[in-house]
Amino acid sequence: MLDLLIKNIKHLATPVGNFPKSGKEHGKILEIENAAIAIENGIISYVGSMENAPACKNFIDASENLVTPGLVDSHTHLVFGGWRQHEMELKLNNVPYLDILKAGDGILSTVSKTREATFMELYIKALIIAKDMLSHGTTSFEIKSGYGLDLDTEVKQLNVIKRLQKSFNEDIVATFMGAHAVPNEYKGKNEEYIDFVIEKVLPHVKENNLAEFCDIFCETGVFDVDLSEKLLKAARKLGFKLKIHADEINPIGGGELAGKLGTHSAEHLIAATDEGIKLMADSGTVAILLPATSFYLDKPYARARKMLDENMSVAIASDFNPGSSPSFNLQFCMNLACLKYKLTPQEALTAVTLNAAAAILKEKEIGSLEVGKKADIVIWDCPDLNFLFYRYGNNQAKHVIKKGVLQ
Ligand code: IZC
Ligand code: ZN
């Protein structure tokens, strides 16, 4: 029996397929006027014209609305203690992000607050934000650890993510990012810290099945290319899938390393070089671009069009964190993707749905409106795709459906 029919849909827009789109394929999406979607046991059982739709007593009329897949946020740092509003004054005085970190503030101030916080404090804070994300249309997301930088606190953060996965009816993917910064205890001893992560933390995370991916901040003054390679190779040996924060501020070779190792994704890529982009395109690495971070750090925007020209797969995410991107609003990232990356609405939609799902290895289950996929759907308070990308700043999600359940 059908659970729900979304009928008379004014404009349905979705990428199609079980694989990430690359290059020109980003823009080739399915758009139907006067469409319908049927849902059975949380799974999509019909997508197509209204004419051929099955009958159902439970329905939502979407005759004024755009309907798309639920948004997927493939890069967040959602679990953290405290905030960093004191950095506002530093920002206004043009103190660079990396100088704030070098002075023992930035990520390290969040580390102190996260170490101090209890499991429940972290969990409740993250749960409240996750609900807010859901109401903005984000139905699945990734969360990174990396505000512990010691065994106990990294495990505490990863257990919070595990609890969120269980109690929140969402697809949440965990990434271990113990190499997010060098903690004060290891100041100046970057390699010793990486060795500690490799020997003591990674095996524990693996044995307890606390994360699927391993990530590292490859950046000036944080971890250089050699240490990034050392950690990522050790993680791969243990069975982790690989991610890398590359070329966020300075092009020190992170994109090239991603291509050389064939990491699953490379994230930020604001300063990615031509050579890095070529290597990543060859290795099939997904580019996760974070335009809200460029906005907030007042940095250039990643060369998304160049990446598409080189046939890369591009995903767009929020980078939600208390320092460089204190907003989880993926809708704003979509506006920026159009206005700053010059992606079309169709290309940007693919980047926050199917390609974002692929960036966290969920493309077979979510990311598009197709029979057999989970019924993760947003009914927007707008009439068509252009409108969604044209308005900004307000929440345009009207109804959000997660695994067939109206939220
Ligand atoms: O807390 O500043 N870039 N990591 C790397 C971040 C930004 C998060 C933060
Ligand atoms: Zn990040």
GROMACS .gro file of N, CA and C in nm, residues 143-271:
model
  387
  143ILE      N    1   2.980   1.426   0.919
  143ILE     CA    2   3.035   1.502   1.032
  143ILE      C    3   3.178   1.455   1.056
  144LYS      N    4   3.267   1.551   1.076
  144LYS     CA    5   3.407   1.518   1.105
  144LYS      C    6   3.436   1.535   1.253
  145SER      N    7   3.523   1.451   1.307
  145SER     CA    8   3.577   1.478   1.440
  145SER      C    9   3.693   1.577   1.420
  146GLY      N   10   3.779   1.593   1.519
  146GLY     CA   11   3.893   1.681   1.498
  146GLY      C   12   3.898   1.800   1.593
  147TYR      N   13   3.808   1.799   1.694
  147TYR     CA   14   3.817   1.903   1.798
  147TYR      C   15   3.856   1.839   1.933
  148GLY      N   16   3.911   1.718   1.925
  148GLY     CA   17   3.959   1.652   2.046
  148GLY      C   18   4.111   1.653   2.047
  149LEU      N   19   4.167   1.597   1.938
  149LEU     CA   20   4.312   1.588   1.920
  149LEU      C   21   4.379   1.511   2.035
  150ASP      N   22   4.300   1.435   2.109
  150ASP     CA   23   4.354   1.333   2.199
  150ASP      C   24   4.259   1.214   2.188
  151LEU      N   25   4.303   1.099   2.237
  151LEU     CA   26   4.223   0.978   2.213
  151LEU      C   27   4.083   0.991   2.273
  152ASP      N   28   4.074   1.033   2.399
  152ASP     CA   29   3.944   1.034   2.468
  152ASP      C   30   3.846   1.129   2.402
  153THR      N   31   3.892   1.249   2.367
  153THR     CA   32   3.797   1.347   2.314
  153THR      C   33   3.758   1.316   2.170
  154GLU      N   34   3.854   1.263   2.092
  154GLU     CA   35   3.817   1.221   1.955
  154GLU      C   36   3.710   1.112   1.963
  155VAL      N   37   3.729   1.018   2.056
  155VAL     CA   38   3.632   0.909   2.070
  155VAL      C   39   3.498   0.964   2.120
  156LYS      N   40   3.504   1.061   2.211
  156LYS     CA   41   3.379   1.123   2.261
  156LYS      C   42   3.302   1.187   2.144
  157GLN      N   43   3.374   1.262   2.061
  157GLN     CA   44   3.308   1.325   1.945
  157GLN      C   45   3.249   1.221   1.851
  158LEU      N   46   3.327   1.115   1.823
  158LEU     CA   47   3.279   1.013   1.730
  158LEU      C   48   3.160   0.936   1.789
  159ASN      N   49   3.159   0.920   1.922
  159ASN     CA   50   3.043   0.855   1.984
  159ASN      C   51   2.920   0.944   1.979
  160VAL      N   52   2.939   1.075   1.985
  160VAL     CA   53   2.825   1.167   1.968
  160VAL      C   54   2.768   1.149   1.827
  161ILE      N   55   2.856   1.138   1.728
  161ILE     CA   56   2.811   1.118   1.590
  161ILE      C   57   2.734   0.985   1.580
  162LYS      N   58   2.785   0.883   1.645
  162LYS     CA   59   2.718   0.752   1.644
  162LYS      C   60   2.579   0.762   1.705
  163ARG      N   61   2.569   0.836   1.816
  163ARG     CA   62   2.439   0.853   1.881
  163ARG      C   63   2.342   0.930   1.789
  164LEU      N   64   2.395   1.031   1.721
  164LEU     CA   65   2.311   1.106   1.627
  164LEU      C   66   2.262   1.013   1.516
  165GLN      N   67   2.351   0.926   1.469
  165GLN     CA   68   2.312   0.832   1.362
  165GLN      C   69   2.195   0.745   1.408
  166LYS      N   70   2.200   0.702   1.535
  166LYS     CA   71   2.096   0.612   1.588
  166LYS      C   72   1.966   0.683   1.614
  167SER      N   73   1.974   0.798   1.683
  167SER     CA   74   1.852   0.858   1.735
  167SER      C   75   1.786   0.951   1.633
  168PHE      N   76   1.860   0.998   1.538
  168PHE     CA   77   1.808   1.093   1.441
  168PHE      C   78   1.784   1.015   1.314
  169ASN      N   79   1.669   1.029   1.257
  169ASN     CA   80   1.635   0.944   1.144
  169ASN      C   81   1.702   0.993   1.015
  170GLU      N   82   1.834   1.008   1.021
  170GLU     CA   83   1.907   1.061   0.906
  170GLU      C   84   2.021   0.969   0.866
  171ASP      N   85   2.066   0.983   0.744
  171ASP     CA   86   2.189   0.918   0.703
  171ASP      C   87   2.303   1.011   0.739
  172ILE      N   88   2.377   0.973   0.842
  172ILE     CA   89   2.488   1.055   0.888
  172ILE      C   90   2.616   0.973   0.872
  173VAL      N   91   2.715   1.033   0.810
  173VAL     CA   92   2.841   0.964   0.784
  173VAL      C   93   2.950   1.026   0.872
  174ALA      N   94   3.032   0.940   0.935
  174ALA     CA   95   3.136   0.990   1.026
  174ALA      C   96   3.274   0.986   0.961
  175THR      N   97   3.346   1.096   0.978
  175THR     CA   98   3.485   1.106   0.931
  175THR      C   99   3.575   1.134   1.050
  176PHE      N  100   3.682   1.056   1.062
  176PHE     CA  101   3.780   1.080   1.168
  176PHE      C  102   3.880   1.185   1.118
  177MET      N  103   3.892   1.296   1.193
  177MET     CA  104   3.985   1.401   1.152
  177MET      C  105   4.075   1.443   1.269
  178GLY      N  106   4.134   1.340   1.332
  178GLY     CA  107   4.227   1.369   1.441
  178GLY      C  108   4.344   1.456   1.396
  179ALA      N  109   4.369   1.460   1.266
  179ALA     CA  110   4.477   1.546   1.214
  179ALA      C  111   4.417   1.677   1.161
  180HIS      N  112   4.348   1.747   1.249
  180HIS     CA  113   4.284   1.874   1.214
  180HIS      C  114   4.375   1.991   1.251
  181ALA      N  115   4.458   1.970   1.354
  181ALA     CA  116   4.555   2.072   1.397
  181ALA      C  117   4.654   1.999   1.488
  182VAL      N  118   4.763   2.067   1.521
  182VAL     CA  119   4.859   2.009   1.615
  182VAL      C  120   4.821   2.059   1.754
  183PRO      N  121   4.787   1.968   1.848
  183PRO     CA  122   4.744   2.014   1.980
  183PRO      C  123   4.861   2.075   2.058
  184ASN      N  124   4.829   2.157   2.157
  184ASN     CA  125   4.934   2.227   2.233
  184ASN      C  126   5.038   2.131   2.291
  185GLU      N  127   4.995   2.012   2.334
  185GLU     CA  128   5.089   1.915   2.394
  185GLU      C  129   5.197   1.875   2.295
  186TYR      N  130   5.170   1.888   2.165
  186TYR     CA  131   5.267   1.847   2.062
  186TYR      C  132   5.320   1.968   1.984
  187LYS      N  133   5.307   2.086   2.039
  187LYS     CA  134   5.347   2.208   1.966
  187LYS      C  135   5.488   2.193   1.908
  188GLY      N  136   5.501   2.214   1.778
  188GLY     CA  137   5.633   2.203   1.713
  188GLY      C  138   5.674   2.059   1.684
  189LYS      N  139   5.590   1.963   1.725
  189LYS     CA  140   5.626   1.821   1.703
  189LYS      C  141   5.519   1.756   1.615
  190ASN      N  142   5.504   1.813   1.496
  190ASN     CA  143   5.397   1.767   1.406
  190ASN      C  144   5.409   1.619   1.372
  191GLU      N  145   5.532   1.576   1.343
  191GLU     CA  146   5.547   1.435   1.303
  191GLU      C  147   5.517   1.342   1.420
  192GLU      N  148   5.560   1.382   1.542
  192GLU     CA  149   5.530   1.297   1.658
  192GLU      C  150   5.379   1.285   1.679
  193TYR      N  151   5.311   1.396   1.654
  193TYR     CA  152   5.165   1.391   1.670
  193TYR      C  153   5.102   1.297   1.566
  194ILE      N  154   5.148   1.306   1.441
  194ILE     CA  155   5.094   1.217   1.337
  194ILE      C  156   5.124   1.070   1.373
  195ASP      N  157   5.243   1.045   1.426
  195ASP     CA  158   5.276   0.907   1.468
  195ASP      C  159   5.182   0.859   1.579
  196PHE      N  160   5.153   0.950   1.673
  196PHE     CA  161   5.057   0.915   1.780
  196PHE      C  162   4.921   0.881   1.720
  197VAL      N  163   4.876   0.963   1.625
  197VAL     CA  164   4.744   0.937   1.562
  197VAL      C  165   4.747   0.801   1.493
  198ILE      N  166   4.857   0.775   1.419
  198ILE     CA  167   4.865   0.649   1.343
  198ILE      C  168   4.871   0.528   1.439
  199GLU      N  169   4.949   0.541   1.543
  199GLU     CA  170   4.970   0.423   1.629
  199GLU      C  171   4.859   0.402   1.732
  200LYS      N  172   4.808   0.512   1.788
  200LYS     CA  173   4.716   0.497   1.902
  200LYS      C  174   4.568   0.523   1.868
  201VAL      N  175   4.544   0.620   1.780
  201VAL     CA  176   4.405   0.661   1.762
  201VAL      C  177   4.337   0.589   1.646
  202LEU      N  178   4.403   0.591   1.529
  202LEU     CA  179   4.343   0.526   1.412
  202LEU      C  180   4.299   0.382   1.438
  203PRO      N  181   4.386   0.298   1.497
  203PRO     CA  182   4.344   0.158   1.519
  203PRO      C  183   4.222   0.148   1.610
  204HIS      N  184   4.217   0.233   1.713
  204HIS     CA  185   4.102   0.231   1.806
  204HIS      C  186   3.973   0.270   1.731
  205VAL      N  187   3.984   0.374   1.649
  205VAL     CA  188   3.866   0.419   1.573
  205VAL      C  189   3.818   0.307   1.481
  206LYS      N  190   3.913   0.238   1.419
  206LYS     CA  191   3.878   0.130   1.327
  206LYS      C  192   3.815   0.012   1.402
  207GLU      N  193   3.882  -0.031   1.508
  207GLU     CA  194   3.833  -0.149   1.582
  207GLU      C  195   3.691  -0.128   1.633
  208ASN      N  196   3.661  -0.003   1.670
  208ASN     CA  197   3.529   0.026   1.726
  208ASN      C  198   3.431   0.078   1.621
  209ASN      N  199   3.476   0.072   1.497
  209ASN     CA  200   3.390   0.109   1.384
  209ASN      C  201   3.327   0.248   1.403
  210LEU      N  202   3.411   0.344   1.438
  210LEU     CA  203   3.360   0.478   1.472
  210LEU      C  204   3.358   0.574   1.353
  211ALA      N  205   3.428   0.539   1.246
  211ALA     CA  206   3.430   0.630   1.129
  211ALA      C  207   3.459   0.552   1.002
  212GLU      N  208   3.404   0.604   0.892
  212GLU     CA  209   3.422   0.539   0.762
  212GLU      C  210   3.538   0.602   0.685
  213PHE      N  211   3.552   0.735   0.705
  213PHE     CA  212   3.655   0.811   0.632
  213PHE      C  213   3.760   0.863   0.728
  214CYS      N  214   3.879   0.892   0.673
  214CYS     CA  215   3.985   0.963   0.748
  214CYS      C  216   4.024   1.087   0.668
  215ASP      N  217   4.035   1.200   0.736
  215ASP     CA  218   4.061   1.330   0.672
  215ASP      C  219   4.180   1.395   0.741
  216ILE      N  220   4.244   1.489   0.674
  216ILE     CA  221   4.357   1.564   0.733
  216ILE      C  222   4.358   1.706   0.678
  217PHE      N  223   4.401   1.802   0.761
  217PHE     CA  224   4.410   1.942   0.719
  217PHE      C  225   4.551   1.964   0.664
  218CYS      N  226   4.566   1.956   0.532
  218CYS     CA  227   4.695   1.975   0.466
  218CYS      C  228   4.708   2.123   0.435
  219GLU      N  229   4.786   2.194   0.514
  219GLU     CA  230   4.790   2.340   0.501
  219GLU      C  231   4.916   2.397   0.564
  220THR      N  232   4.958   2.513   0.520
  220THR     CA  233   5.073   2.583   0.577
  220THR      C  234   5.057   2.593   0.729
  221GLY      N  235   5.161   2.551   0.801
  221GLY     CA  236   5.158   2.563   0.946
  221GLY      C  237   5.074   2.457   1.015
  222VAL      N  238   5.012   2.369   0.940
  222VAL     CA  239   4.932   2.261   1.001
  222VAL      C  240   5.005   2.129   0.963
  223PHE      N  241   4.958   2.056   0.862
  223PHE     CA  242   5.029   1.936   0.821
  223PHE      C  243   5.074   1.950   0.676
  224ASP      N  244   5.204   1.925   0.653
  224ASP     CA  245   5.256   1.939   0.516
  224ASP      C  246   5.219   1.816   0.433
  225VAL      N  247   5.260   1.819   0.307
  225VAL     CA  248   5.222   1.711   0.215
  225VAL      C  249   5.280   1.576   0.260
  226ASP      N  250   5.404   1.576   0.309
  226ASP     CA  251   5.465   1.448   0.349
  226ASP      C  252   5.391   1.384   0.466
  227LEU      N  253   5.358   1.466   0.566
  227LEU     CA  254   5.285   1.410   0.681
  227LEU      C  255   5.143   1.369   0.641
  228SER      N  256   5.084   1.446   0.551
  228SER     CA  257   4.949   1.411   0.505
  228SER      C  258   4.953   1.276   0.435
  229GLU      N  259   5.055   1.258   0.351
  229GLU     CA  260   5.068   1.131   0.279
  229GLU      C  261   5.090   1.015   0.377
  230LYS      N  262   5.173   1.040   0.477
  230LYS     CA  263   5.202   0.936   0.577
  230LYS      C  264   5.073   0.891   0.648
  231LEU      N  265   4.996   0.989   0.694
  231LEU     CA  266   4.873   0.953   0.765
  231LEU      C  267   4.772   0.885   0.673
  232LEU      N  268   4.753   0.943   0.555
  232LEU     CA  269   4.649   0.888   0.466
  232LEU      C  270   4.684   0.745   0.422
  233LYS      N  271   4.812   0.721   0.398
  233LYS     CA  272   4.851   0.583   0.359
  233LYS      C  273   4.826   0.485   0.473
  234ALA      N  274   4.856   0.528   0.596
  234ALA     CA  275   4.832   0.440   0.713
  234ALA      C  276   4.682   0.416   0.729
  235ALA      N  277   4.603   0.519   0.707
  235ALA     CA  278   4.457   0.505   0.720
  235ALA      C  279   4.402   0.411   0.614
  236ARG      N  280   4.454   0.426   0.494
  236ARG     CA  281   4.407   0.338   0.384
  236ARG      C  282   4.440   0.192   0.418
  237LYS      N  283   4.556   0.170   0.472
  237LYS     CA  284   4.597   0.032   0.510
  237LYS      C  285   4.499  -0.030   0.608
  238LEU      N  286   4.446   0.055   0.697
  238LEU     CA  287   4.350   0.003   0.797
  238LEU      C  288   4.209  -0.011   0.741
  239GLY      N  289   4.188   0.038   0.619
  239GLY     CA  290   4.056   0.022   0.557
  239GLY      C  291   3.970   0.147   0.555
  240PHE      N  292   4.025   0.262   0.595
  240PHE     CA  293   3.948   0.387   0.586
  240PHE      C  294   3.943   0.434   0.440
  241LYS      N  295   3.834   0.498   0.403
  241LYS     CA  296   3.828   0.574   0.278
  241LYS      C  297   3.888   0.711   0.309
  242LEU      N  298   3.945   0.774   0.207
  242LEU     CA  299   4.024   0.895   0.234
  242LEU      C  300   3.961   1.025   0.186
  243LYS      N  301   3.979   1.127   0.269
  243LYS     CA  302   3.940   1.264   0.235
  243LYS      C  303   4.057   1.353   0.271
  244ILE      N  304   4.064   1.472   0.212
  244ILE     CA  305   4.171   1.564   0.247
  244ILE      C  306   4.124   1.708   0.235
  245HIS      N  307   4.152   1.789   0.339
  245HIS     CA  308   4.133   1.934   0.330
  245HIS      C  309   4.253   1.987   0.252
  246ALA      N  310   4.232   2.026   0.129
  246ALA     CA  311   4.345   2.062   0.042
  246ALA      C  312   4.327   2.200  -0.018
  247ASP      N  313   4.436   2.276  -0.023
  247ASP     CA  314   4.436   2.406  -0.094
  247ASP      C  315   4.328   2.501  -0.043
  248GLU      N  316   4.301   2.499   0.089
  248GLU     CA  317   4.200   2.593   0.142
  248GLU      C  318   4.255   2.735   0.139
  249ILE      N  319   4.379   2.750   0.187
  249ILE     CA  320   4.439   2.884   0.190
  249ILE      C  321   4.556   2.891   0.091
  250ASN      N  322   4.651   2.798   0.108
  250ASN     CA  323   4.771   2.801   0.024
  250ASN      C  324   4.787   2.672  -0.057
  251PRO      N  325   4.834   2.685  -0.181
  251PRO     CA  326   4.852   2.566  -0.266
  251PRO      C  327   4.984   2.497  -0.234
  252ILE      N  328   4.986   2.419  -0.125
  252ILE     CA  329   5.114   2.355  -0.085
  252ILE      C  330   5.126   2.213  -0.141
  253GLY      N  331   5.033   2.176  -0.228
  253GLY     CA  332   5.043   2.043  -0.291
  253GLY      C  333   4.935   1.946  -0.247
  254GLY      N  334   4.835   1.994  -0.177
  254GLY     CA  335   4.727   1.906  -0.129
  254GLY      C  336   4.646   1.846  -0.242
  255GLY      N  337   4.612   1.927  -0.341
  255GLY     CA  338   4.534   1.876  -0.455
  255GLY      C  339   4.614   1.772  -0.532
  256GLU      N  340   4.742   1.799  -0.550
  256GLU     CA  341   4.829   1.703  -0.621
  256GLU      C  342   4.836   1.571  -0.543
  257LEU      N  343   4.848   1.581  -0.411
  257LEU     CA  344   4.853   1.459  -0.328
  257LEU      C  345   4.722   1.380  -0.340
  258ALA      N  346   4.610   1.454  -0.338
  258ALA     CA  347   4.479   1.387  -0.353
  258ALA      C  348   4.475   1.307  -0.482
  259GLY      N  349   4.524   1.370  -0.590
  259GLY     CA  350   4.525   1.302  -0.720
  259GLY      C  351   4.620   1.183  -0.720
  260LYS      N  352   4.736   1.203  -0.661
  260LYS     CA  353   4.838   1.096  -0.659
  260LYS      C  354   4.788   0.974  -0.580
  261LEU      N  355   4.725   1.000  -0.464
  261LEU     CA  356   4.676   0.888  -0.382
  261LEU      C  357   4.539   0.838  -0.428
  262GLY      N  358   4.470   0.920  -0.510
  262GLY     CA  359   4.334   0.884  -0.548
  262GLY      C  360   4.241   0.885  -0.428
  263THR      N  361   4.248   0.994  -0.347
  263THR     CA  362   4.157   1.003  -0.232
  263THR      C  363   4.014   1.008  -0.284
  264HIS      N  364   3.921   0.963  -0.202
  264HIS     CA  365   3.782   0.963  -0.248
  264HIS      C  366   3.736   1.106  -0.279
  265SER      N  367   3.772   1.200  -0.190
  265SER     CA  368   3.737   1.340  -0.214
  265SER      C  369   3.851   1.430  -0.173
  266ALA      N  370   3.849   1.552  -0.227
  266ALA     CA  371   3.940   1.658  -0.183
  266ALA      C  372   3.852   1.779  -0.158
  267GLU      N  373   3.873   1.848  -0.045
  267GLU     CA  374   3.774   1.944   0.002
  267GLU      C  375   3.835   2.083   0.019
  268HIS      N  376   3.763   2.183  -0.020
  268HIS     CA  377   3.802   2.325  -0.027
  268HIS      C  378   3.851   2.359  -0.167
  269LEU      N  379   3.981   2.333  -0.195
  269LEU     CA  380   4.039   2.352  -0.330
  269LEU      C  381   4.028   2.495  -0.381
  270ILE      N  382   4.021   2.592  -0.289
  270ILE     CA  383   4.014   2.732  -0.329
  270ILE      C  384   4.136   2.770  -0.413
  271ALA      N  385   4.252   2.721  -0.369
  271ALA     CA  386   4.377   2.760  -0.435
  271ALA      C  387   4.435   2.646  -0.518
   0.00000   0.00000   0.00000
